[in-house]
Coordinates of C-alpha atoms and ligand atoms in Angstrom, one line a residue:
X111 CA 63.4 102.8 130.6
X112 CA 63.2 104.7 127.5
X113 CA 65.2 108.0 127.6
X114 CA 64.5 111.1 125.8
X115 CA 65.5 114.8 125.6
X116 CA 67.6 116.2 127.3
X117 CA 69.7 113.1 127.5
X118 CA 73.1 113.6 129.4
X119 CA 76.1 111.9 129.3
X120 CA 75.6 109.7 132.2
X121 CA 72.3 108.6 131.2
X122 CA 73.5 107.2 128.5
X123 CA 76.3 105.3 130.1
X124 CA 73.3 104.0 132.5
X125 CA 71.2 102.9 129.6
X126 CA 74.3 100.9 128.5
X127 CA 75.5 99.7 132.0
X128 CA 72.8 98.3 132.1
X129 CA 72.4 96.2 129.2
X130 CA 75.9 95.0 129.2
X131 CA 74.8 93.4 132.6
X132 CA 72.0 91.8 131.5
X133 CA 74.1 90.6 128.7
X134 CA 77.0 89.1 130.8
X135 CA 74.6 87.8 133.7
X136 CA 71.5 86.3 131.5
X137 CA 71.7 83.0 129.6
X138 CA 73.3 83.9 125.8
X139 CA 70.9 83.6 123.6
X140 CA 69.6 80.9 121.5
X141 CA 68.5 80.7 118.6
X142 CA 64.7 80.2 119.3
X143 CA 65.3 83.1 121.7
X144 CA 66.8 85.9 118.6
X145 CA 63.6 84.2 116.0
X146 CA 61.5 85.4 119.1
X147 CA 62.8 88.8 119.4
X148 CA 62.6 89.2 114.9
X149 CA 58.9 87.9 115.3
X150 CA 58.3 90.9 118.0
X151 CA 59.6 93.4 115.7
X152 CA 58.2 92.1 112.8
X153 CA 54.9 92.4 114.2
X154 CA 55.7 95.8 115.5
X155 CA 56.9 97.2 111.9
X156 CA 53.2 96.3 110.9
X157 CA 51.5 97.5 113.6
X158 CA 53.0 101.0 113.3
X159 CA 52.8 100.9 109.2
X160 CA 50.5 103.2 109.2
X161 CA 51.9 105.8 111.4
X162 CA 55.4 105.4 110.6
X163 CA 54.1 106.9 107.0
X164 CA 51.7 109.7 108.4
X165 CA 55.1 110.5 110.2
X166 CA 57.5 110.3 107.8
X167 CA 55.3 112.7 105.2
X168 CA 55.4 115.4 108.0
X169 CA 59.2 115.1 108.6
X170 CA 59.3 115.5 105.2
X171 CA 56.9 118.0 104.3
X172 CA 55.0 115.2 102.0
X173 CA 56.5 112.1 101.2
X174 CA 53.8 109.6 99.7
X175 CA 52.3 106.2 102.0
X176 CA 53.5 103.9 99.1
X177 CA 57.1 105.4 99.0
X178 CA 57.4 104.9 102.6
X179 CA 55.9 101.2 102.4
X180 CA 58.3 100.1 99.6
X181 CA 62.0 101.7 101.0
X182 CA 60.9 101.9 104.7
X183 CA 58.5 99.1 105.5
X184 CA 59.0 96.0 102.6
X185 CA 62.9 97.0 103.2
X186 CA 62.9 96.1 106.8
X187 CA 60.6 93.5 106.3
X188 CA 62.2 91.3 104.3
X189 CA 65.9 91.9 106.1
X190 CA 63.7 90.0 109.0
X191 CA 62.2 87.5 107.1
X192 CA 65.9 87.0 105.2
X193 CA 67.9 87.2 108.9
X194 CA 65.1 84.6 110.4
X195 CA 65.7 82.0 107.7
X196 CA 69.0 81.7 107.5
X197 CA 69.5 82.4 111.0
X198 CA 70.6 78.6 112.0
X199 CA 72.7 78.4 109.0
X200 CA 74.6 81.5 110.3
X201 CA 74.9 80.7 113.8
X202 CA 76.5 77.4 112.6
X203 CA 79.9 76.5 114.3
X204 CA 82.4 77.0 111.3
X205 CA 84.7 73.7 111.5
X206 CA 88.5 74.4 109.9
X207 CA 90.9 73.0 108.7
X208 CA 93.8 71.1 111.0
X209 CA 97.0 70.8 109.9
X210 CA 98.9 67.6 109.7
X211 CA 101.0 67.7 113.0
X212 CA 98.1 69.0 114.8
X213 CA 95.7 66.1 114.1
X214 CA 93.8 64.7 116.1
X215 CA 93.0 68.1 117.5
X216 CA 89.6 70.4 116.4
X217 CA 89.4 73.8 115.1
X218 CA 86.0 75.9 114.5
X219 CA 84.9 79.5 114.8
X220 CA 82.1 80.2 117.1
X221 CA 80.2 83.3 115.7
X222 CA 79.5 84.9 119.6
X223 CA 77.4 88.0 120.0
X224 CA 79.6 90.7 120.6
X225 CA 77.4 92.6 123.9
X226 CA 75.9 95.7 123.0
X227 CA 75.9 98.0 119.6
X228 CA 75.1 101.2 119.1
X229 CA 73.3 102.2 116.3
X230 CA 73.3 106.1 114.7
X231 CA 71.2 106.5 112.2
X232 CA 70.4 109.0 109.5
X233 CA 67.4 111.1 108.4
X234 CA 66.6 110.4 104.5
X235 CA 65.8 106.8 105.5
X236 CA 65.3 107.1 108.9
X237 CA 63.5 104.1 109.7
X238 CA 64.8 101.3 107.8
X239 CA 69.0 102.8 108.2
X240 CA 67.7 102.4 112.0
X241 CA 65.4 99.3 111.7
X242 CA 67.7 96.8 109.6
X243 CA 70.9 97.3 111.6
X244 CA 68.8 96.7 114.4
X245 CA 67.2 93.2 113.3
X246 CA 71.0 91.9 112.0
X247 CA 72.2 92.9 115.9
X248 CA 69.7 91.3 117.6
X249 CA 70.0 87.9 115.2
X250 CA 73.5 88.7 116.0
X251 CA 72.1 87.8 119.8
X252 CA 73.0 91.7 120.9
X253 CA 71.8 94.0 123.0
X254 CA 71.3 97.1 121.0
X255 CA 71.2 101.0 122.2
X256 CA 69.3 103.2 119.0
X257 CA 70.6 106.8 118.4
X258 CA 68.0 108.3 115.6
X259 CA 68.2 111.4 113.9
X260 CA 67.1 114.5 115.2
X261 CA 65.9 115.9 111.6
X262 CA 63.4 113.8 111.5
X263 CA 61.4 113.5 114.9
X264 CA 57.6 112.8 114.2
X265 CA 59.8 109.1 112.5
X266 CA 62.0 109.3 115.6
X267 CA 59.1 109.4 118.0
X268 CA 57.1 106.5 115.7
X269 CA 60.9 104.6 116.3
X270 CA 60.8 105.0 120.1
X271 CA 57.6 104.2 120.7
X272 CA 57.4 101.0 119.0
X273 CA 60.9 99.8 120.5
X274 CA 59.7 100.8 124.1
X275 CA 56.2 98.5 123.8
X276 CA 58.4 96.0 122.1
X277 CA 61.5 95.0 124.0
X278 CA 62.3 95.4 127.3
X279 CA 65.0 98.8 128.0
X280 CA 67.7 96.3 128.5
X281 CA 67.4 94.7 125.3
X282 CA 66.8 97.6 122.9
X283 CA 66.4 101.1 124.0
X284 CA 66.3 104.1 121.9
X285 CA 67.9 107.7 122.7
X286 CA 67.2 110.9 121.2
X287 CA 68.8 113.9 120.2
X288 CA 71.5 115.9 117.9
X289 CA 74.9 116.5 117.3
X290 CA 75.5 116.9 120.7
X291 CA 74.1 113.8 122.0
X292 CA 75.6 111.5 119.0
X293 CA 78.9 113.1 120.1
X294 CA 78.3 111.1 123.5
X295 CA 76.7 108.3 122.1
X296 CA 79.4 107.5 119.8
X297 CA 82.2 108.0 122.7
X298 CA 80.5 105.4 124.5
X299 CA 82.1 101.5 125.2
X300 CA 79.9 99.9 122.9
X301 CA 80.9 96.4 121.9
X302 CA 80.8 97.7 118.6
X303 CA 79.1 100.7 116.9
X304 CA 77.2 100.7 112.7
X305 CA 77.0 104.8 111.8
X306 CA 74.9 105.5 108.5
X307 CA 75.3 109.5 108.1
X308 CA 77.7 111.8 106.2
X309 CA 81.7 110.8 105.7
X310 CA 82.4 114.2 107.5
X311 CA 80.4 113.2 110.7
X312 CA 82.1 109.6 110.0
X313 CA 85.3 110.9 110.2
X314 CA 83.9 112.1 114.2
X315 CA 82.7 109.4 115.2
X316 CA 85.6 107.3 114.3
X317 CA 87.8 109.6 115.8
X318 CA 85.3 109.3 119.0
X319 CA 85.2 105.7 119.1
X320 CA 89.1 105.2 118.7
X321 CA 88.7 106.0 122.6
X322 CA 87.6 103.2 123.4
X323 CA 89.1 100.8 120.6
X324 CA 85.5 100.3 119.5
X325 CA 85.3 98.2 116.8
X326 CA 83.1 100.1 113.6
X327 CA 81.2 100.0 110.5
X328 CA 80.5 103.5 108.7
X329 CA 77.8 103.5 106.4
X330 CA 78.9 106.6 104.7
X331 CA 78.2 109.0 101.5
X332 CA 79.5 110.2 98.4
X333 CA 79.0 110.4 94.6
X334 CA 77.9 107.4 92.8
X335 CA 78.6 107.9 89.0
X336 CA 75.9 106.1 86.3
X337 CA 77.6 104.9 83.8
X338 CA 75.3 104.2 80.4
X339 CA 77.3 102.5 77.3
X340 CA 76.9 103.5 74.0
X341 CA 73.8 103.1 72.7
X342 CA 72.2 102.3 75.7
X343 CA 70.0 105.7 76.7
X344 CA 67.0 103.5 76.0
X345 CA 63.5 104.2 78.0
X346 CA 64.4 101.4 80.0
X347 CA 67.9 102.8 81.2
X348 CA 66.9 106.1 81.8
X349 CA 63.0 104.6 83.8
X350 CA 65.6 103.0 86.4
X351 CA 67.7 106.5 86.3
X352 CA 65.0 108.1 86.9
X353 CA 63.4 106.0 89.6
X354 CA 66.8 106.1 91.2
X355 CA 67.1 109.4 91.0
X356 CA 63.9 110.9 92.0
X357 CA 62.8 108.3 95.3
X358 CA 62.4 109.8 97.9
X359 CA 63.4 113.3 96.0
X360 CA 66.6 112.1 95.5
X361 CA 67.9 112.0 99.1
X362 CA 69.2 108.3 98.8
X363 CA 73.1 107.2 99.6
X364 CA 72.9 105.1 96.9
X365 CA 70.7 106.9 93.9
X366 CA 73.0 107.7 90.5
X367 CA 75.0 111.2 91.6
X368 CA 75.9 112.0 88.2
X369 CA 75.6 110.2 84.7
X370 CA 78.3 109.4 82.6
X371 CA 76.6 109.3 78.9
X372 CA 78.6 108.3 75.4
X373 CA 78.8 111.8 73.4
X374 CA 76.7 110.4 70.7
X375 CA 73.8 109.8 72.5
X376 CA 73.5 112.8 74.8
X377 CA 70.5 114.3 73.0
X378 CA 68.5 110.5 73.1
X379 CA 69.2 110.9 77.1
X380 CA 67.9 113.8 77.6
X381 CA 64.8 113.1 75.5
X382 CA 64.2 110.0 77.4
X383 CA 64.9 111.5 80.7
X384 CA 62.2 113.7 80.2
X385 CA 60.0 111.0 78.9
X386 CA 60.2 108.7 82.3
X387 CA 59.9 112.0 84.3
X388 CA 56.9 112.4 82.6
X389 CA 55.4 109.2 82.7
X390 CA 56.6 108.7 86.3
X391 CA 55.3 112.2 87.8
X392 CA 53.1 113.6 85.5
X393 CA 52.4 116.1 87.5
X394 CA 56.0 117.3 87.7
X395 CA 57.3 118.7 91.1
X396 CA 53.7 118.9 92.3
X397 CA 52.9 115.3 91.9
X398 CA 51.9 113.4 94.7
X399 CA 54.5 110.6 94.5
X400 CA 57.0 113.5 95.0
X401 CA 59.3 113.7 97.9
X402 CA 59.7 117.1 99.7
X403 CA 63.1 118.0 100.6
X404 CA 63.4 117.4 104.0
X405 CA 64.2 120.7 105.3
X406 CA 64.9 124.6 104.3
X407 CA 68.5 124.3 104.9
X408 CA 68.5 121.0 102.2
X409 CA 66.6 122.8 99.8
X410 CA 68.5 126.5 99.7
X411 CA 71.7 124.7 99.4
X412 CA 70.1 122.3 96.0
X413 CA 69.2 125.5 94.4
X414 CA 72.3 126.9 95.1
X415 CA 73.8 124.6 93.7
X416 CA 71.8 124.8 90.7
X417 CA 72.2 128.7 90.7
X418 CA 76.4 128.1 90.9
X419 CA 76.0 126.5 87.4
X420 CA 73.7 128.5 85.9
X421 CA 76.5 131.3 85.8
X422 CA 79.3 129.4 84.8
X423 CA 77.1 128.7 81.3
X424 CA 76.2 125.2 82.0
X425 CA 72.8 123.9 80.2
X426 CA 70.1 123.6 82.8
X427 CA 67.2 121.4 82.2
X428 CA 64.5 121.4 84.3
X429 CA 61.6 118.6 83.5
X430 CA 58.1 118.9 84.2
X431 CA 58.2 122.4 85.6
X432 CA 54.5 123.5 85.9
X433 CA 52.7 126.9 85.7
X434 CA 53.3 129.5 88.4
X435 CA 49.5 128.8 89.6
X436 CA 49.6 125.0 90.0
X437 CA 49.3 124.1 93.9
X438 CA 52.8 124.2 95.2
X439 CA 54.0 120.9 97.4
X440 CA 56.3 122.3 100.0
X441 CA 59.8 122.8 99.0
X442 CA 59.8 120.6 95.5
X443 CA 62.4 120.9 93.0
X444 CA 62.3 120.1 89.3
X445 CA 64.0 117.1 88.2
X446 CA 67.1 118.8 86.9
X447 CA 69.9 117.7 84.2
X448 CA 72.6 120.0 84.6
X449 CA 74.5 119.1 81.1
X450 CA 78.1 119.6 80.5
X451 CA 79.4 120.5 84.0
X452 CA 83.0 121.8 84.6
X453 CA 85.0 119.6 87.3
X454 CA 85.2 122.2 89.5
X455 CA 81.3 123.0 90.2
X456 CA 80.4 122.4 93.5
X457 CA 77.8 120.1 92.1
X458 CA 80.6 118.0 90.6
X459 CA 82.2 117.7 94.0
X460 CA 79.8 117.4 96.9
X461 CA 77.3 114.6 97.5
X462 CA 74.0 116.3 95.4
X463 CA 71.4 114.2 97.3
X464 CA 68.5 116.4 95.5
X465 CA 66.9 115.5 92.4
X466 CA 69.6 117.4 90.0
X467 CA 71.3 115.3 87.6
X468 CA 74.9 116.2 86.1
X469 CA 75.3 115.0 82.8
X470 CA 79.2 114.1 81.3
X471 CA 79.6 112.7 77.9
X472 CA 82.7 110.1 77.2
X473 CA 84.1 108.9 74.0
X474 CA 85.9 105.7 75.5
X475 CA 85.8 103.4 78.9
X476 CA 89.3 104.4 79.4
X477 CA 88.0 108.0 79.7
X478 CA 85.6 106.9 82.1
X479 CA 87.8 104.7 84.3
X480 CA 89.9 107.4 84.5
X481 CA 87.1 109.8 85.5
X482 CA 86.1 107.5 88.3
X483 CA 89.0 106.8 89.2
X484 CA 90.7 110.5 89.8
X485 CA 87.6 110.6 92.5
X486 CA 87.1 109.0 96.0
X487 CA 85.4 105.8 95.8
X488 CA 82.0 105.8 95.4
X489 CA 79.5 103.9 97.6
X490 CA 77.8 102.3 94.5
X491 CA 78.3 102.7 90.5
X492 CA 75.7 101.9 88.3
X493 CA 76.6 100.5 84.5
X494 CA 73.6 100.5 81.7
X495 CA 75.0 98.3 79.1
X496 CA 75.7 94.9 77.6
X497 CA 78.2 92.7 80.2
X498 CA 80.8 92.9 77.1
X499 CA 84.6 93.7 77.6
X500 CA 83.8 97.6 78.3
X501 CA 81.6 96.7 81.4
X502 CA 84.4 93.9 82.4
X503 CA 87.0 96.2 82.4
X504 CA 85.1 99.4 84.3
X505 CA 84.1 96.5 87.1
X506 CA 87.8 95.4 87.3
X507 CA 89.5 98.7 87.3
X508 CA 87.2 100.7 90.0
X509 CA 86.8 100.4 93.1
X510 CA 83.0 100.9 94.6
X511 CA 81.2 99.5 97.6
X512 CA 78.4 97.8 95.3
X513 CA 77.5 97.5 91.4
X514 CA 74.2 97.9 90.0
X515 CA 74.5 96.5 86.7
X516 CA 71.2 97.6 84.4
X517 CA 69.7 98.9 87.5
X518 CA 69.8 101.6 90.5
X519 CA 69.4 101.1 94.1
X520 CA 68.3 97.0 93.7
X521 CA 71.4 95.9 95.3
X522 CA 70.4 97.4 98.5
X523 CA 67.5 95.2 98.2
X524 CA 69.5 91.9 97.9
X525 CA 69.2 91.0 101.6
X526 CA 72.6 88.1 100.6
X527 CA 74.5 91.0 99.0
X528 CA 76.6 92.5 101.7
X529 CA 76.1 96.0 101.9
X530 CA 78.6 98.9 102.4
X531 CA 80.7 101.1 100.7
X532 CA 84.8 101.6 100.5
X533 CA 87.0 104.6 102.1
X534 CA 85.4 107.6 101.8
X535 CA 81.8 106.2 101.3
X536 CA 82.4 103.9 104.2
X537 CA 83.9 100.9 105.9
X538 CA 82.5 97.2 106.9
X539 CA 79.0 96.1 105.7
X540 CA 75.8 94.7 106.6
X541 CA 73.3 92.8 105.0
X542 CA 73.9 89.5 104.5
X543 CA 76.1 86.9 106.2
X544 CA 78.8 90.2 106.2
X545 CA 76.1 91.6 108.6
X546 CA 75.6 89.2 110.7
X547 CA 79.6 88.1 111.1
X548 CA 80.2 92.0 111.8
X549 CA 77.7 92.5 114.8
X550 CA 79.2 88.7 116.2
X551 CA 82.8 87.8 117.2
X552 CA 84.6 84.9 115.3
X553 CA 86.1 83.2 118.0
X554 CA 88.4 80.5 117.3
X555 CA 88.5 77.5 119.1
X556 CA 91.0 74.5 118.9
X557 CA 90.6 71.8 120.9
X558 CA 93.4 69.7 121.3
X559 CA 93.7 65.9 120.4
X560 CA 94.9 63.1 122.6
X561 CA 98.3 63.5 120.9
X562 CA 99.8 65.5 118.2
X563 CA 103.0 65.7 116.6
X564 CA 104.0 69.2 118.3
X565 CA 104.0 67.3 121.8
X566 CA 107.7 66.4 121.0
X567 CA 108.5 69.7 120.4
X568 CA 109.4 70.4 124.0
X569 CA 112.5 70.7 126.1
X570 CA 114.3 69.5 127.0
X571 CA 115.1 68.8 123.2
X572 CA 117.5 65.8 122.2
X573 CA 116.9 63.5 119.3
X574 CA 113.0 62.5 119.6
X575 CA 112.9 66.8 118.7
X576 CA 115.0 66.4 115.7
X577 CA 113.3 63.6 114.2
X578 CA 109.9 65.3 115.2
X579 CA 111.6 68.4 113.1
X580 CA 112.9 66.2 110.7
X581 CA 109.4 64.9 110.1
X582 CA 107.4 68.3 109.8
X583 CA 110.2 70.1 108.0
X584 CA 110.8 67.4 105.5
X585 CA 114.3 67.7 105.8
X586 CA 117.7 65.9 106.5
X587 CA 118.9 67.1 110.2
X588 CA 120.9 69.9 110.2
X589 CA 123.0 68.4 113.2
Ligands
NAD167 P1 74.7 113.1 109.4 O1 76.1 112.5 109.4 O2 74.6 114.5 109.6 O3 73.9 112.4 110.7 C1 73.9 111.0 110.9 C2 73.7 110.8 112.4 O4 74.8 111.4 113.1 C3 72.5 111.5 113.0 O5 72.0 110.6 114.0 C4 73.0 112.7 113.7 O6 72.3 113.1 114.8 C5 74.4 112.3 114.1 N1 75.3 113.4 114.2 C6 75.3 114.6 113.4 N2 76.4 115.3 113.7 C7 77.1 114.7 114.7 C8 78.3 115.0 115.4 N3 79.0 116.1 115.2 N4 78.7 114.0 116.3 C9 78.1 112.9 116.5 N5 76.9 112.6 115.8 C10 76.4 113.4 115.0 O7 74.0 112.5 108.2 P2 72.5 112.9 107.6 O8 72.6 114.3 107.1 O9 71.5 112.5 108.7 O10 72.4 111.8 106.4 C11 72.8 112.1 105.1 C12 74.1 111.4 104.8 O11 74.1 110.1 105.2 C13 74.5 111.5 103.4 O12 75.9 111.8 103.2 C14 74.2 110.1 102.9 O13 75.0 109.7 101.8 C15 74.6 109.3 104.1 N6 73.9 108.0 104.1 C16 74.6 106.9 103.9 C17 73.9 105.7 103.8 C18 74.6 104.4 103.6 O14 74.0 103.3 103.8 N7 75.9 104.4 103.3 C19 72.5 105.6 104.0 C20 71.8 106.8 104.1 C21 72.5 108.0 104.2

C-alpha cells in the first residue's frame, strides 16, 4: 500500500496501524535481517540515480547531474555503507557498571528498536534529508512511515516509487502532501518522529507531537556565521566559502549565512571571493553547475532581500553578472556580498538560504564571541584560521550544533560525527552512533545475582540490617 494525494487523516493512522502490528506480532529483527533491508536500498539508490537527478533539475528549475550525485546520492550512499559496518558494533548489548552491594548481579543496556518513525522531510535536499533518516531507522530495526515535501514532487514521486518496489508497505511506506497533511502526520503516535524543515514549522510539530508524548529530533535552521581570522582570506578560505555558499544555490542548512572577516583584510576577501566565483562558475549565474532557486516565491523574497539593503546604503557586490543577452537559466541570482550590513536588515536576521553573502568586519575574537553570541544558536559555525588560542576560545565560548574548522559543510559528511543542531536550529542528532541510539530505546536491564548485599535490607529490620547498613554506609551504628 502506497498512499498518495488526497491523503486523509485516517489513512494515515491505517498506514501506521498497520505497521506497528507487524512490528509487535513479527519476529524483531536481527541483524542479518536490517543488513538485508540497507542492501535493498542501497541497490535502489542506484537504480534510480539517474532519475532521481533528471527529477531533482526539474523541481529545481536546473540543478546539475553531478550536484545531485555528490549531496544526494554519494551522501546517502555512504550513511549505508557507514550504518552497515558498524551495525554489529552498535547493536552490541552495552554491559555497566555494578556497584559493590549489588554484586553478583548484571547490568547492560539493550539498544531495542523503538516501533515506527515518522520521517518529514524538507525540499533543498529532498532526497538524502529523507533517505539517511530512513537507512539509520531501519538499522535502528524500525518500521518507518516517509512524509516528503510537497515543493519538490517530480523527487517526491522518484522517493515513492523506489520505496514502494523496495519494501513491503508495512515496512516503509511513503505519504504525500503539504502543510495540511504534515499537520496530521506529525499528530500521529509514532514511536518517535526526526523533522528536517524550518524552526517555525519545528516549533508545530513539536507542539503536535507533545499530543502524544512523542519522543523527537528537529533538524532545524538558522544562521551559521563563517568566521575567517586575521590573515586568513586566502584562495583556499574563500574556494571552501564559496563552495559552501553557492551548492545547490545556496539553499543548504548548513552553508556559511554570513562571514565574519578581520577589518584588515576585507578588501583581500572580496577579491578572492570573486576569484573562486570565477574559477568555480565561470559562466556566472548562467553556468551550468548553477542551482536554480527552487521556486518564484524563494527567489522574490532573495531579491528582496537584496533590494532592503540596497536602500539602507549597504555595498552590494554582485560576481560574475553577465550581459543582458547571455541565455538566462531560470530564476539565478548573482553570487552576492552584501558588505557592511546594519543588524537590523532583514538579511542580518532571517535564515538567507540564497546565494547572498553578508560580510562583517571584527577587530578582536571578543567582538566576535559576542556577536555570535547575542544571536540564537546556530546549526553550524565555520572558523578559517590557525587552531591557536583565538580559535580555542570562539569553540569554547559558543554554542553551535557542529564546527567546521578550515572547511564548510564536510562535517555533514562525517557519517561518525553526530549530526544536529542546538535550540533554535534544532534538537537531538543523527548520524553516527547518536543516530542510531536516537531511533532505538536504551533499555536497561539488571539481572539479579544469587545474593547481594541489599537482600538484608528488608523488614522486618533488627541487627543483621544495621550491620548490613553499617557495612554499605561505612559508618558506626547510629543505634
Ligand atoms: P518547512 O519547515 O517548510 O517544511 C519541512 C516539512 O514540513 C515539509 O515536509 C513540509 O511539507 C512540512 N510542513 C510545512 N508546513 C507544515 C505545517 N504547518 N505543519 C506540518 N508540516 C508542515 O521547511 P522547508 O522550507 O522545506 O526547508 C527549508 C528549511 O529547512 C530551512 O530552514 C533549512 O535550514 C531547514 N533545513 C534544515 C536541515 C537540517 O539538517 N538541520 C536540513 C535541510 C533544511
Amino acid at each position: 500500500m502506497t498512499v498518495t494525494l488526497p491523503v486523509s487523516g485516517s489513512d494515515m493512522a491505517t498506514v501506521l496501524d498497520c505497521q506497528r502490528a507487524s512490528f509487535l506480532n513479527e519476529e524483531p529483527s536481527n541483524i542479518a535481517d536490517r543488513k538485508f533491508q540497507l542492501k535493498r536500498l542501497r541497490a535502489a539508490v542506484l537504480t534510480y540515480r539517474r532519475e532521481l537527478a533528471e527529477a531533482v533539475s526539474a523541481d529545481f528549475g536546473h540543478r546539475s547531474h553531478h550536484e545531485t550525485d555528490i549531496l544526494e546520492v554519494l551522501c546517502v550512499v555512504q550513511a549505508i555503507d557507514y550504518l552497515n559496518r558498524n551495525l554489529r558494533r552498535f547493536m552490541r548489548k552495552d554491559r555497566r557498571h555494578v556497584g559493590l552491594f549489588y554484586r553478583a548481579g548484571r547490568a547492560y543496556v539493550e539498544y531495542q528498536p523503538k516501533g515506527v518513525i515518522g520521517v518529514m522531510s524538507p525540499w533543498n535536499y529532498p532526497f538524502s534529508l529523507t533517505i539517511i533518516p530512513l537507512a539509520t531507522a531501519l538499522a535502528a530495526g524500525n518500521r518507518v512511515m516517509l512524509k516528503p515535501s510537497e515543493l519538490t514532487p517530480c523527487t517526491s514521486d522518484v522517493i515513492q516509487r523506489m520505496i514502494t518496489g523496495t519494501f513491503p508497505p508495512e515496512e516503509v511506506a511513503v505519504v504525500l502532501g503539504g502543510p495540511e497533511v504534515g499537520a496530521t502526520f506529525s499528530g500521529l503516535p509514532f514511536d518517535h518522529i526526526l523533522f528536517t524543515g524550518s524552526t517555525p514549522v519545528g516549533r508545530k510539530i513539536m507542539k503536535a507531537a507533545s499530543d502524544n508524548l512523542v519522543p523527537l529530533t528537529l533538524e532545524l535552521g538558522g544562521k551559521s556565521p563563517t568566521i575567517v581570522a586575521k590573515g586568513h582570506a586566502t584562495r583556499q578560505t574563500l574556494d571552501s566559502i564559496v563552495f559552501g555558499k553557492l551548492s545547490n544555490g545556496g539553499q543548504t542548512c548548513i552553508a556559511p549565512d554570513y562571514a565574519l572577516v578581520h577589518e584588515e583584510d576585507l578588501k583581500t576577501f572580496i577579491t578572492e571571493f570573486e576569484a573562486s566565483v570565477a574559477r568555480f562558475y565561470p559562466d556566472g549565474p548562467t553556468s551550468r553547475d548553477y542551482t536554480s532557486i527552487i521556486n518564484d516565491h524563494h527567489y522574490e523574497r532573495l531579491k528582496g532581500l537584496v533590494e532592503d539593503v540596497r536602500t539602507s546604503g549597504a555595498r552590494i557586490i554582485e560576481t560574475g553578472l553577465m550581459p543582458d543577452d547571455a541565455p538566462q537559466q531560470l530564476r539565478t541570482l548573482p553570487p552576492t556580498l552584501v558588505v557592511e550590513v546594519g543588524d537590523d536588515a532583514e538579511i542580518m536576521r532571517e535564515e538567507i538560504f540564497g546565494p547572498i553573502l553578508p560580510v562583517r568586519t571584527y577587530r578582536s575574537i571578543k567582538e566576535v564571541i559576542d556577536y555570535v553570541n547575542a544571536r540564537p544558536r546556530p546549526l553550524a559555525l565555520y572558523y578559517f584560521g590557525a587552531q591557536d588560542a583565538d580559535c580555542g576560545e570562539l569553540l569554547a565560548r559558543t554554542t553551535s550544533g557542529n564546527v567546521g574548522i578550515n572547511n564548510t559543510l564536510m562535517h555533514f559528511a562525517q557519517d561518525d560525527l553526530p549530526f544536529g543542531g542546538v535550540g533554535p536550529s534544532g534538537m537531538g542528532a543523527y548520524h553516527g552512533i547518536e543516530g542510531f541510539r536516537s531511533m532505538s530505546h536504551a533499555k536497561g536491564i539488571f539481572i539479579q545475582g544469587k545474593w547481594n548485599l541489599t537482600s538484608l535490607l528488608r523488614a522486618p529490620f533488627g541487627n543483621i540490617a544495621n550491620l548490613a547498613l553499617k557495612v554499605m554506609l561505612r559508618s558506626h551504628d547510629p543505634h
